[in-house]
mmCIF file of C-alpha atoms in Angstrom:
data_model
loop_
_atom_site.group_PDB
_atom_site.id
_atom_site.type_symbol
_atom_site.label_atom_id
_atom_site.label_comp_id
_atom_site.label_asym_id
_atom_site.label_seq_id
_atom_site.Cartn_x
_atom_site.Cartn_y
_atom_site.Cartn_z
ATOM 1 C CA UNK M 1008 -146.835 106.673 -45.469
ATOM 2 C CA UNK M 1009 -148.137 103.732 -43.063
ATOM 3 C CA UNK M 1010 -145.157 102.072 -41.029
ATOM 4 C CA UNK M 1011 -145.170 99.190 -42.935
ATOM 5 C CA UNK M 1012 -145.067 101.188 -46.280
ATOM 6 C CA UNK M 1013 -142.031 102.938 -44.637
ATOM 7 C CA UNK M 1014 -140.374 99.503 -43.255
ATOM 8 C CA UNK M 1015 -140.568 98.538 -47.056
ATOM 9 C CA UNK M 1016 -139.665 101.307 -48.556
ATOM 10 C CA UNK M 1017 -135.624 100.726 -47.860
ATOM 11 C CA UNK M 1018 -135.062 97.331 -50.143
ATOM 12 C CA UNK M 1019 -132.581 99.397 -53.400
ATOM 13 C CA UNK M 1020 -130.886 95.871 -54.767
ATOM 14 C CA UNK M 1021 -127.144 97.490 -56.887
ATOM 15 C CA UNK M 1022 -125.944 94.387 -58.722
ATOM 16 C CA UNK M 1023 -127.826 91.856 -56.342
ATOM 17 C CA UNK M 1024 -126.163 87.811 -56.761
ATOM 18 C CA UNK M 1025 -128.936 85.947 -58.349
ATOM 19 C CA UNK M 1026 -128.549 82.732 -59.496
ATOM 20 C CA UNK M 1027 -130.936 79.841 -61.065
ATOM 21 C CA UNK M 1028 -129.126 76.299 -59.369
ATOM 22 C CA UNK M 1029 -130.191 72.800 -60.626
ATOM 23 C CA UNK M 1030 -128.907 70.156 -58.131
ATOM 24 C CA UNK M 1031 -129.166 66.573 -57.808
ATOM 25 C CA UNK M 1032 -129.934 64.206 -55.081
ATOM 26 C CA UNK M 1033 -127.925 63.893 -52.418
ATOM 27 C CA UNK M 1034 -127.088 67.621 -52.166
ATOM 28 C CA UNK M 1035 -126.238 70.346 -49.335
ATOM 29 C CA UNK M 1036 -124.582 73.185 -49.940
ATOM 30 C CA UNK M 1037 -123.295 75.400 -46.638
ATOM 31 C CA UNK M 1038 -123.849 79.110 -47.501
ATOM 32 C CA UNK M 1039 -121.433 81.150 -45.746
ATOM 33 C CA UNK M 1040 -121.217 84.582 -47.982
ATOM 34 C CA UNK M 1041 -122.394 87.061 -44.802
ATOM 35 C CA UNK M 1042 -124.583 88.535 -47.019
ATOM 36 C CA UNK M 1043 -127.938 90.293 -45.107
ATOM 37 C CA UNK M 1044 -130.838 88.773 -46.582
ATOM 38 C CA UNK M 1045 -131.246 85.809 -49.385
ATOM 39 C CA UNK M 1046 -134.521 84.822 -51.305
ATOM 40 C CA UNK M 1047 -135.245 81.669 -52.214
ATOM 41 C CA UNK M 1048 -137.759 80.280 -54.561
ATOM 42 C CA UNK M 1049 -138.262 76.772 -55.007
ATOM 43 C CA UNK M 1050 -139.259 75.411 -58.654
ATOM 44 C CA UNK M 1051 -138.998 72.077 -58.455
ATOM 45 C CA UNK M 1052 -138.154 69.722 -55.915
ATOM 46 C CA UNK M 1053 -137.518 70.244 -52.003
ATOM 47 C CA UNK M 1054 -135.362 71.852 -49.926
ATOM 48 C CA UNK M 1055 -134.357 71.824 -46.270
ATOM 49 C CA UNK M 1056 -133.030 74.499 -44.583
ATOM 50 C CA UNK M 1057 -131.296 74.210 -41.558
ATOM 51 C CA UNK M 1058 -129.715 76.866 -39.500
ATOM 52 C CA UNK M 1059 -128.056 76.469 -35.476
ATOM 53 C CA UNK M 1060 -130.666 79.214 -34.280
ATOM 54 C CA UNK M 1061 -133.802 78.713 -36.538
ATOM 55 C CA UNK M 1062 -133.993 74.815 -36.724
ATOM 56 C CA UNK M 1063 -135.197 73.058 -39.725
ATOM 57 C CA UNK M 1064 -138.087 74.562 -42.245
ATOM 58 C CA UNK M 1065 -138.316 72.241 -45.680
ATOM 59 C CA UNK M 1066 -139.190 74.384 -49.068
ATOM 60 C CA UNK M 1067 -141.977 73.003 -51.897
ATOM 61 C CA UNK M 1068 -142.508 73.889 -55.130
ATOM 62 C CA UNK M 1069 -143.846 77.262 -55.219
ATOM 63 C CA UNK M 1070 -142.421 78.111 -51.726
ATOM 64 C CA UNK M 1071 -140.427 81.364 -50.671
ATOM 65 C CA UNK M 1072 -138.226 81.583 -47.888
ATOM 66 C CA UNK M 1073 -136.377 84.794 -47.106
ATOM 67 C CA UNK M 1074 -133.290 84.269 -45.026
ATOM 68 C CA UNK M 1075 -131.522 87.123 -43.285
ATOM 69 C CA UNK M 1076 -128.190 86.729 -42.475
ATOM 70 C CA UNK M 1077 -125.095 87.165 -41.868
ATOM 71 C CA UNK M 1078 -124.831 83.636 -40.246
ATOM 72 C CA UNK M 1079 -124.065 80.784 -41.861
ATOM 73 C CA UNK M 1080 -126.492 78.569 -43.117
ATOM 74 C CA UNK M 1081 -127.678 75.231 -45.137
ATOM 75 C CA UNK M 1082 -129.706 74.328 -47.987
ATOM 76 C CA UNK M 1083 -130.047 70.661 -48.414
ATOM 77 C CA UNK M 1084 -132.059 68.090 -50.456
ATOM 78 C CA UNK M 1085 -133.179 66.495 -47.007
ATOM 79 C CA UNK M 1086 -132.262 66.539 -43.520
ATOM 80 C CA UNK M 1087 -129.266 64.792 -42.852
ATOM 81 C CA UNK M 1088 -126.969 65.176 -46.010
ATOM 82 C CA UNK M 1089 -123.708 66.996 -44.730
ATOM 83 C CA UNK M 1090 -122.663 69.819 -47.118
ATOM 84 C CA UNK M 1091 -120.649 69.151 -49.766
ATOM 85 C CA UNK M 1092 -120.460 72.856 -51.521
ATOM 86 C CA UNK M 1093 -119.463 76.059 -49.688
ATOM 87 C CA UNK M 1094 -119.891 79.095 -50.637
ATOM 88 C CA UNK M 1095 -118.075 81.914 -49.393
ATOM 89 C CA UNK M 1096 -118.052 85.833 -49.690
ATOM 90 C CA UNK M 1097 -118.155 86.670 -52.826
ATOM 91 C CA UNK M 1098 -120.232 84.209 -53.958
ATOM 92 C CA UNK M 1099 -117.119 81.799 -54.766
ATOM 93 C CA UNK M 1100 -118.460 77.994 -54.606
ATOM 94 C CA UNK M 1101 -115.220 75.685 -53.338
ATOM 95 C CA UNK M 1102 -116.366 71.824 -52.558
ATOM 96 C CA UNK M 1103 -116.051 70.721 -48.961
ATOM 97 C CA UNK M 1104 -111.938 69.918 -49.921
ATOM 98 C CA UNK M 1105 -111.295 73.361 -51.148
ATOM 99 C CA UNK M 1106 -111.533 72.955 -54.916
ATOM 100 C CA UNK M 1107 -113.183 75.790 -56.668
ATOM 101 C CA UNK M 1108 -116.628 75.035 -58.235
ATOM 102 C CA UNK M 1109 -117.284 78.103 -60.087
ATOM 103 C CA UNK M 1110 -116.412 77.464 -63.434
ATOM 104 C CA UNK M 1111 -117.021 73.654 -63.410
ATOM 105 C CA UNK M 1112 -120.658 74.155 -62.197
ATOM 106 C CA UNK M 1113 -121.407 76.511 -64.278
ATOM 107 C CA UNK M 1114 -124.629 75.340 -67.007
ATOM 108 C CA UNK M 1115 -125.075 78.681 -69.007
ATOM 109 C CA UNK M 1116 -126.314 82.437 -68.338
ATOM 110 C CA UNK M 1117 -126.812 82.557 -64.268
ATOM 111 C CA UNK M 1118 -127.393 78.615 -64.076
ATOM 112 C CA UNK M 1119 -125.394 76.682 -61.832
ATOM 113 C CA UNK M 1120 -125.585 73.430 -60.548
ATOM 114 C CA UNK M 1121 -124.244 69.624 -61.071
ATOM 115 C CA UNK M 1122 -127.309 68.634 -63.391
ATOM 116 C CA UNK M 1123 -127.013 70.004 -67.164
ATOM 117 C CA UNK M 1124 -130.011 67.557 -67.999
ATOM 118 C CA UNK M 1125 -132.487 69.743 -65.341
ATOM 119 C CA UNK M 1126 -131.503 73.000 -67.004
ATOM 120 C CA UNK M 1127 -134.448 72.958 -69.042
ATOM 121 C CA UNK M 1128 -138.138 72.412 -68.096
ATOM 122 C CA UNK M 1129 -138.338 69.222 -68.494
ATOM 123 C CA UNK M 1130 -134.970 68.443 -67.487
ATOM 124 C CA UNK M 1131 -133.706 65.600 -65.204
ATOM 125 C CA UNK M 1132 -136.326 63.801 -62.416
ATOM 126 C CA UNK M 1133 -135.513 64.559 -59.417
ATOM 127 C CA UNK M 1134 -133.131 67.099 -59.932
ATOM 128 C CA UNK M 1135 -134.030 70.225 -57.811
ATOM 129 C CA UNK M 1136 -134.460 73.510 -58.987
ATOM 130 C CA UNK M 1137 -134.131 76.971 -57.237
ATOM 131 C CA UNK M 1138 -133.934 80.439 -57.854
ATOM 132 C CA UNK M 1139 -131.597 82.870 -55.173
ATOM 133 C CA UNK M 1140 -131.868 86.175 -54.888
ATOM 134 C CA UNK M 1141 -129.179 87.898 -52.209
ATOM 135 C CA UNK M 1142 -128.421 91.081 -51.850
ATOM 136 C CA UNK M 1143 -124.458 91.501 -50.927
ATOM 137 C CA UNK M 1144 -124.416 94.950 -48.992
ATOM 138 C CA UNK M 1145 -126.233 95.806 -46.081
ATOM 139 C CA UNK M 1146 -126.890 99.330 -46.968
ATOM 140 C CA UNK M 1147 -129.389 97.848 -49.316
ATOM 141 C CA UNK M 1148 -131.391 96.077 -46.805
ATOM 142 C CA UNK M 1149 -131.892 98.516 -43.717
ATOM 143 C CA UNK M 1150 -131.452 97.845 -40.098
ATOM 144 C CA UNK M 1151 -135.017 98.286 -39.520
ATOM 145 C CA UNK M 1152 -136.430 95.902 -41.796
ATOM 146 C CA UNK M 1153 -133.614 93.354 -41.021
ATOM 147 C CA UNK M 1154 -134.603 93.457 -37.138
ATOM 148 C CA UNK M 1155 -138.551 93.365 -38.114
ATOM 149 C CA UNK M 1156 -137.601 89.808 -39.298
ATOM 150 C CA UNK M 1157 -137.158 86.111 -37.951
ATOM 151 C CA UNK M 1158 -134.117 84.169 -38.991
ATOM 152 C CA UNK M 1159 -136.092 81.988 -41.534
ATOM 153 C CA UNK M 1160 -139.580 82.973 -42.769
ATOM 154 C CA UNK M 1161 -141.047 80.503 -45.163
ATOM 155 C CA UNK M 1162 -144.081 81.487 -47.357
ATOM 156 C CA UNK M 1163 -146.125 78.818 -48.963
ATOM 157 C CA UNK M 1164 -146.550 78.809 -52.688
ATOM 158 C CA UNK M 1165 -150.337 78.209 -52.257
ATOM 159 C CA UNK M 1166 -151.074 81.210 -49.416
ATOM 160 C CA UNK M 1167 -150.630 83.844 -51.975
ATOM 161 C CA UNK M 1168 -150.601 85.034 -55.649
ATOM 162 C CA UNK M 1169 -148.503 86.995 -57.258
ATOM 163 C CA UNK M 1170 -147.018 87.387 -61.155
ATOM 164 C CA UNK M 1171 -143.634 87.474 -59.712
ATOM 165 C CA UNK M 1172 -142.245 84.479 -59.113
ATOM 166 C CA UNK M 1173 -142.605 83.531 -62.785
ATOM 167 C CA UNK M 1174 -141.463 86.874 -63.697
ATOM 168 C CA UNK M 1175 -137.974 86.352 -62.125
ATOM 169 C CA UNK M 1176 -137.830 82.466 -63.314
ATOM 170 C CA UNK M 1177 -137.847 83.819 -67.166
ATOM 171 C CA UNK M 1178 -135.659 86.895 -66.390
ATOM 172 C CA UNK M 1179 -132.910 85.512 -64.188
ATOM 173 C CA UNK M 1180 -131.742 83.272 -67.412
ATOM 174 C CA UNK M 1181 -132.066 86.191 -70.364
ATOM 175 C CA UNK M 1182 -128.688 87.793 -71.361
ATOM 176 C CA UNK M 1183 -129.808 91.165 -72.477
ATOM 177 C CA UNK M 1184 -128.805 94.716 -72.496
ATOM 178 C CA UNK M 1185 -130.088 96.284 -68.753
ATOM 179 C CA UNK M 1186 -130.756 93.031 -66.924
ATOM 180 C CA UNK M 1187 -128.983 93.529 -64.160
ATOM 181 C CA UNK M 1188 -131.462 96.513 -63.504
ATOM 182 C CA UNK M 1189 -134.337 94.663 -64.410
ATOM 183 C CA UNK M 1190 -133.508 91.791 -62.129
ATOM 184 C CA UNK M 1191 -132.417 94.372 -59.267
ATOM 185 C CA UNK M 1192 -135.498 95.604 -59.890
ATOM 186 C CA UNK M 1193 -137.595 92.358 -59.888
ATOM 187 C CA UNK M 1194 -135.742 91.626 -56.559
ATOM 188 C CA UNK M 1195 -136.602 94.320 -54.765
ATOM 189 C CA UNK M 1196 -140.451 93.758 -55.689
ATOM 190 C CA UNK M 1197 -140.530 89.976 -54.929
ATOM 191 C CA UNK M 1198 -139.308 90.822 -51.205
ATOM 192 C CA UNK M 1199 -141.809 93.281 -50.909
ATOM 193 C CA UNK M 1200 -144.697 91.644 -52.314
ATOM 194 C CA UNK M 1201 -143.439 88.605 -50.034
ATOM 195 C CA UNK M 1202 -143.114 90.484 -46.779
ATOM 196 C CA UNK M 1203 -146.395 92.301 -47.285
ATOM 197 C CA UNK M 1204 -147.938 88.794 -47.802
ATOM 198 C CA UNK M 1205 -146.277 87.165 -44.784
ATOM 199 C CA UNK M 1206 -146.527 89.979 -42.460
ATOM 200 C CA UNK M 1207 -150.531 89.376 -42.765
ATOM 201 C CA UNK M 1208 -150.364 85.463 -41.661
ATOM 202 C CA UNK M 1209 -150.855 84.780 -38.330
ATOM 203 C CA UNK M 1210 -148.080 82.896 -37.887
ATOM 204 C CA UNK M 1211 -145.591 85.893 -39.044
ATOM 205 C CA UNK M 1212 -145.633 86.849 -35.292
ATOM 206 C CA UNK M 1213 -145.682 90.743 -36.687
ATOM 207 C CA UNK M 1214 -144.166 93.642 -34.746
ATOM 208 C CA UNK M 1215 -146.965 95.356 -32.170
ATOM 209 C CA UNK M 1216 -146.727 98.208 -34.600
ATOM 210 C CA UNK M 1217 -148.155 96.004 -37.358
ATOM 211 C CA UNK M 1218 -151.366 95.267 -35.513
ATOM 212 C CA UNK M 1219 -151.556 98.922 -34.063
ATOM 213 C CA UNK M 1220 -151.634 100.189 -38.020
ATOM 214 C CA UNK M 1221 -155.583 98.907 -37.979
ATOM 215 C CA UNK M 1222 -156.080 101.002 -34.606
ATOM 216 C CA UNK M 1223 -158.681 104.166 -35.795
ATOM 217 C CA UNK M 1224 -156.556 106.211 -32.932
ATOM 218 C CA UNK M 1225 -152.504 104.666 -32.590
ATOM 219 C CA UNK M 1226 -152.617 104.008 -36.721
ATOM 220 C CA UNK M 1227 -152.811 107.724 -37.188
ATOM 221 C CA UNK M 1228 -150.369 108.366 -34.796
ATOM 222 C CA UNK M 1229 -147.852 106.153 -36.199
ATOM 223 C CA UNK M 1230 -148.737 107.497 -39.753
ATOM 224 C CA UNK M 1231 -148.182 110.974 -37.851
ATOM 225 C CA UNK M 1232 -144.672 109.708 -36.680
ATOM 226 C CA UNK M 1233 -143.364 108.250 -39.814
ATOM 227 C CA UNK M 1234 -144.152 110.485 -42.199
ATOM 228 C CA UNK M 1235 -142.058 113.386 -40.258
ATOM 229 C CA UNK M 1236 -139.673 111.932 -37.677
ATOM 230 C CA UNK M 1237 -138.055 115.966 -37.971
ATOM 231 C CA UNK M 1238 -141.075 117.239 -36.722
ATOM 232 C CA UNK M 1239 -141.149 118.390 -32.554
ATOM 233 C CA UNK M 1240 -143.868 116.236 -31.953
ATOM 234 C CA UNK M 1241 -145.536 116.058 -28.361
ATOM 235 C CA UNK M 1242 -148.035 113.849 -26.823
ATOM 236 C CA UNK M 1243 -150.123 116.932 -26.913
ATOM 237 C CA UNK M 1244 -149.829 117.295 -30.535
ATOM 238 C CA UNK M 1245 -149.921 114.025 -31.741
ATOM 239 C CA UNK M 1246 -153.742 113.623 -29.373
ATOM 240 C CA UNK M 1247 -154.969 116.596 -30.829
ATOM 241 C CA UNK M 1248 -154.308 115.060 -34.361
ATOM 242 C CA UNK M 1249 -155.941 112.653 -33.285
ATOM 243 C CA UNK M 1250 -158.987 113.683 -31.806
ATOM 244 C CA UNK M 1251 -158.507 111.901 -28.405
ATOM 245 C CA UNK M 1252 -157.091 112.971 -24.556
ATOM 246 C CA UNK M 1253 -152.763 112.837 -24.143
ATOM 247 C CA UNK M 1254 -154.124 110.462 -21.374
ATOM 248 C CA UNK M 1255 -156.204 108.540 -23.630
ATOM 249 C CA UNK M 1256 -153.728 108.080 -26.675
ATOM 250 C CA UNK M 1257 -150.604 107.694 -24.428
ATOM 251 C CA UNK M 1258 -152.536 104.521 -22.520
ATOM 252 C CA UNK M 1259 -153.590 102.728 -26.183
ATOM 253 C CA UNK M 1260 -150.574 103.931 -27.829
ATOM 254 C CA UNK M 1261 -148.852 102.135 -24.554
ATOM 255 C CA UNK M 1262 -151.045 99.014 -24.533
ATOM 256 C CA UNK M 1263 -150.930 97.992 -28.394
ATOM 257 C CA UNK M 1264 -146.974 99.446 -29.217
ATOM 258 C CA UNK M 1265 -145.530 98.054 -25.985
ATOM 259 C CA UNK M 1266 -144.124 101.717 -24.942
ATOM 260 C CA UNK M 1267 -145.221 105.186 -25.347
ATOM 261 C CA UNK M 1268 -145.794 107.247 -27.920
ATOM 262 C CA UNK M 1269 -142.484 109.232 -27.362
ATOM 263 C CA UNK M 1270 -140.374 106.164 -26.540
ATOM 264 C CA UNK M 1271 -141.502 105.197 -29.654
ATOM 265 C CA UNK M 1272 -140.324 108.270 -31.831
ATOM 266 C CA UNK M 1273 -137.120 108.073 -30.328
ATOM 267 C CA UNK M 1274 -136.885 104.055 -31.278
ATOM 268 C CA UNK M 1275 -137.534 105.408 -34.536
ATOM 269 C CA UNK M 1276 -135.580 108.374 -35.076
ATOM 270 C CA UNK M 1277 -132.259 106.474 -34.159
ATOM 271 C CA UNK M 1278 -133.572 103.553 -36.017
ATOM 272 C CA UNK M 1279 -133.000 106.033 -39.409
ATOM 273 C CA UNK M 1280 -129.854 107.963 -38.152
ATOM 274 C CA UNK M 1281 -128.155 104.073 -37.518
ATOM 275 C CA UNK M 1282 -129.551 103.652 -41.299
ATOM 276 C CA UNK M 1283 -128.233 106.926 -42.617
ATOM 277 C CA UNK M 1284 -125.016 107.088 -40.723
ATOM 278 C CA UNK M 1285 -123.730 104.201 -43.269
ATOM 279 C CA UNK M 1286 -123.989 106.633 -46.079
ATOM 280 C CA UNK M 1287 -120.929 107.625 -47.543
ATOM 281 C CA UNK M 1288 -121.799 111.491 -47.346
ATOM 282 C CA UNK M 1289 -123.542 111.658 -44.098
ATOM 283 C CA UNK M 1290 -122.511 113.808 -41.497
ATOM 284 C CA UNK M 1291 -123.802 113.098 -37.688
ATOM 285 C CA UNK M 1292 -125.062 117.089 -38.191
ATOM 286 C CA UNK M 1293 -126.767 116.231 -41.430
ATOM 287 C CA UNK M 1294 -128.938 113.007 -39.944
ATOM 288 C CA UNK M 1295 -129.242 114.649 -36.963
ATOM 289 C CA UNK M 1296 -131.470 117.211 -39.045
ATOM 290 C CA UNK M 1297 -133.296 114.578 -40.935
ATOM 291 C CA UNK M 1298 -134.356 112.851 -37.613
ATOM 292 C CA UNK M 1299 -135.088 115.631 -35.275
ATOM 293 C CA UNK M 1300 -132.403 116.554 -33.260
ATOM 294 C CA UNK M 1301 -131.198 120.074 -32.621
ATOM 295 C CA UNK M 1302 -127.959 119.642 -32.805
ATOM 296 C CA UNK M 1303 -125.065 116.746 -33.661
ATOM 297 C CA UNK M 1304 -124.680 116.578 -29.705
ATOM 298 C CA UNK M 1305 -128.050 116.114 -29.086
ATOM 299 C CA UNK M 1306 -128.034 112.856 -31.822
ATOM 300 C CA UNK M 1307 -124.934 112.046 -30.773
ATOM 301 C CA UNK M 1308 -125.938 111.494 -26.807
ATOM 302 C CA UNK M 1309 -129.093 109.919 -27.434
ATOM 303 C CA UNK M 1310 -127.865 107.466 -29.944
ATOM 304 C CA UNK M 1311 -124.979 106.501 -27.284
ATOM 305 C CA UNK M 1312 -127.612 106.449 -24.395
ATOM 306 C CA UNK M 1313 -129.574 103.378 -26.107
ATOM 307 C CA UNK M 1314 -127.015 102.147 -28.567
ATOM 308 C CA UNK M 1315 -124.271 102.066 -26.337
ATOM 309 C CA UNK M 1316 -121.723 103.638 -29.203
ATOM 310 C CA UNK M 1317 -121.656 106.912 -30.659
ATOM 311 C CA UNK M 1318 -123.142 107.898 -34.143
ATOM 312 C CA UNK M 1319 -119.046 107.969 -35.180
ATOM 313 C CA UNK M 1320 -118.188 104.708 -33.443
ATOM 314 C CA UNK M 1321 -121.099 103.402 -35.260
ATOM 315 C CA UNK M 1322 -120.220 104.633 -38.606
ATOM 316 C CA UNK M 1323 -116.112 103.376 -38.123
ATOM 317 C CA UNK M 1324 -117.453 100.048 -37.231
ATOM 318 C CA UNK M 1325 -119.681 99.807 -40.558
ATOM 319 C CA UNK M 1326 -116.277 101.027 -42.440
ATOM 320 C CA UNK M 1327 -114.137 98.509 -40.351
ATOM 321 C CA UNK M 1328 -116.499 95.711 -41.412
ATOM 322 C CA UNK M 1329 -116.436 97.193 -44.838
ATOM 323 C CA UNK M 1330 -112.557 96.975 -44.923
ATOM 324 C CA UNK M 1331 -112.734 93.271 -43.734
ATOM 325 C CA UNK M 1332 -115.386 91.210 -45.859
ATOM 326 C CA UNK M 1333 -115.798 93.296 -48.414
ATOM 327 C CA UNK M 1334 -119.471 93.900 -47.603
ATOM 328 C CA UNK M 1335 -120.870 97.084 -46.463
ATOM 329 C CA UNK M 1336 -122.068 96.690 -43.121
#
């Protein structure tokens, strides 16, 4: 498995929020719900969105932005319209006085908005249209992924091709038996098939380890690495895999990565044991197999060495934030 393939591999949606909206102008709507990562795909109509840290990047028809969280942010129908919706953990909509919006916004099966005339297709002019996607727990989204990405990434609806998009528009509205699986499902694939395309644009700004995948000596390396992080790998072993001098592979492994090949591995390795730790069944003994270290101690005084917390500090904070929002952290 290349490292992107492996990056991509951790999206598992379990009852992900989705949600078809139909607005009309002037809206803004502050989303607050801490969740880790929101798509967005705009149907009709623009949006803004405008975060403290990210600026302002507008959405056109066709258009996918993928926002990762927890922050707050807004999603307007231009740039100056102050919010007039909130919505909050849980996905509970309240207007900017406090009054609860759920059930008098809501326009049918997952449709939501102030415009019953743009429900349809040929609804309301001017009305916007959008399709959300967010998944509510972190463990579905891991670390590594999350950290791979900017605040805002915006993908144009005319810089790639892909059945999904129209897939999820004529899902997210059926009310049949299994479509909360289907549209899990349907999630999980559209962020994929979105990051894949993004992470190929120049403009994506892509990890060093993206570029390095092309490499005919430091892709095979990081294949080597990925596929078993367990393994006792050396810079010894990992140049004789790869038909080149420990001098030679530890210089391009250094020049295109940004550190060396072992610095690397143990990026990596505590990379997964932060991921696995927030299992429920995990023990620190039981990751520290899976990534490679002899013993708990071992894990445990590495991880605390670059993390700054222990594997157990680490997991009590994910619990504490658990116990506090409601979202697995």
């Amino acid at each position: 498995m290349d490292a992107l393939a492996e990056l991509l591999d951790g999206p598992r949606a379990r009852g992900a929020f989705l949600l078809r909206s139909v607005l009309t102008p002037p809206w803004s709507v502050r989303i607050a719900d801490l969740a880790p990562l929101t798509l967005v795909l705009m149907v009709r109509g623009d949006a803004w969105i405008r975060t403290e840290d990210a600026g302002t990047r507008v959405l056109r028809p066709g258009d996918i932005a993928v926002i990762r969280g927890p922050e707050p942010y807004v999603l307007a129908g231009d740039r100056e319209t102050a919010p007039r919706i909130v919505i909050g953990p849980g996905q509970v909509s309240t207007a900017d006085d406090g009054t609860e919006l759920c059930e008098r916004m809501d326009l049918g099966v997952r449709t939501w908005g102030d415009d019953p005339g743009g429900v349809s297709a040929g609804g309301s002019p001017g009305s916007a249209v959008m399709i959300s996607g967010t998944y509510q727990m972190r463990g579905e989204i891991s670390g590594r992924l999350l950290s791979a990405l900017p605040r805002v990434l915006v993908l144009p609806g005319d810089g790639w091709s892909s059945p999904l998009p129209a897939l999820l528009s004529d899902e997210v509205v059926r009310d049949e038996p299994g479509q909360d699986v289907v549209l899990d499902r349907l999630l999980d694939l559209l962020l994929i098939a979105v990051l894949r395309a993004w992470f190929g644009r120049p403009e994506a700004a892509a990890p060093a380890w993206y570029a390095a995948q092309g490499d005919p000596v430091v892709g095979p390396a990081l294949r080597l690495l990925h596929d078993d992080p367990a393994h006792p790998w050396t810079v010894a072993d990992l140049a004789a895999r790869t038909g080149v001098s420990r001098a030679a592979l530890g210089r391009r492994f250094t020049d295109l990565v940004g550190e060396p090949p072992m610095a690397y591995l143990t990026g990596w390795r505590l990379a997964l044991a932060a991921d696995l730790l927030r299992e429920p069944d995990a023990t620190v003994a039981s990751v520290a197999r899976r990534v490679g270290y002899g013993s708990p101690f071992a894990l445990s005084a590495a991880f605390k060495r670059v993390r700054g917390v222990s594997p157990q500090q680490h997991r009590d904070r994910a619990a504490a934030a658990t116990w506090r929002t409601g979202w697995t952290w």
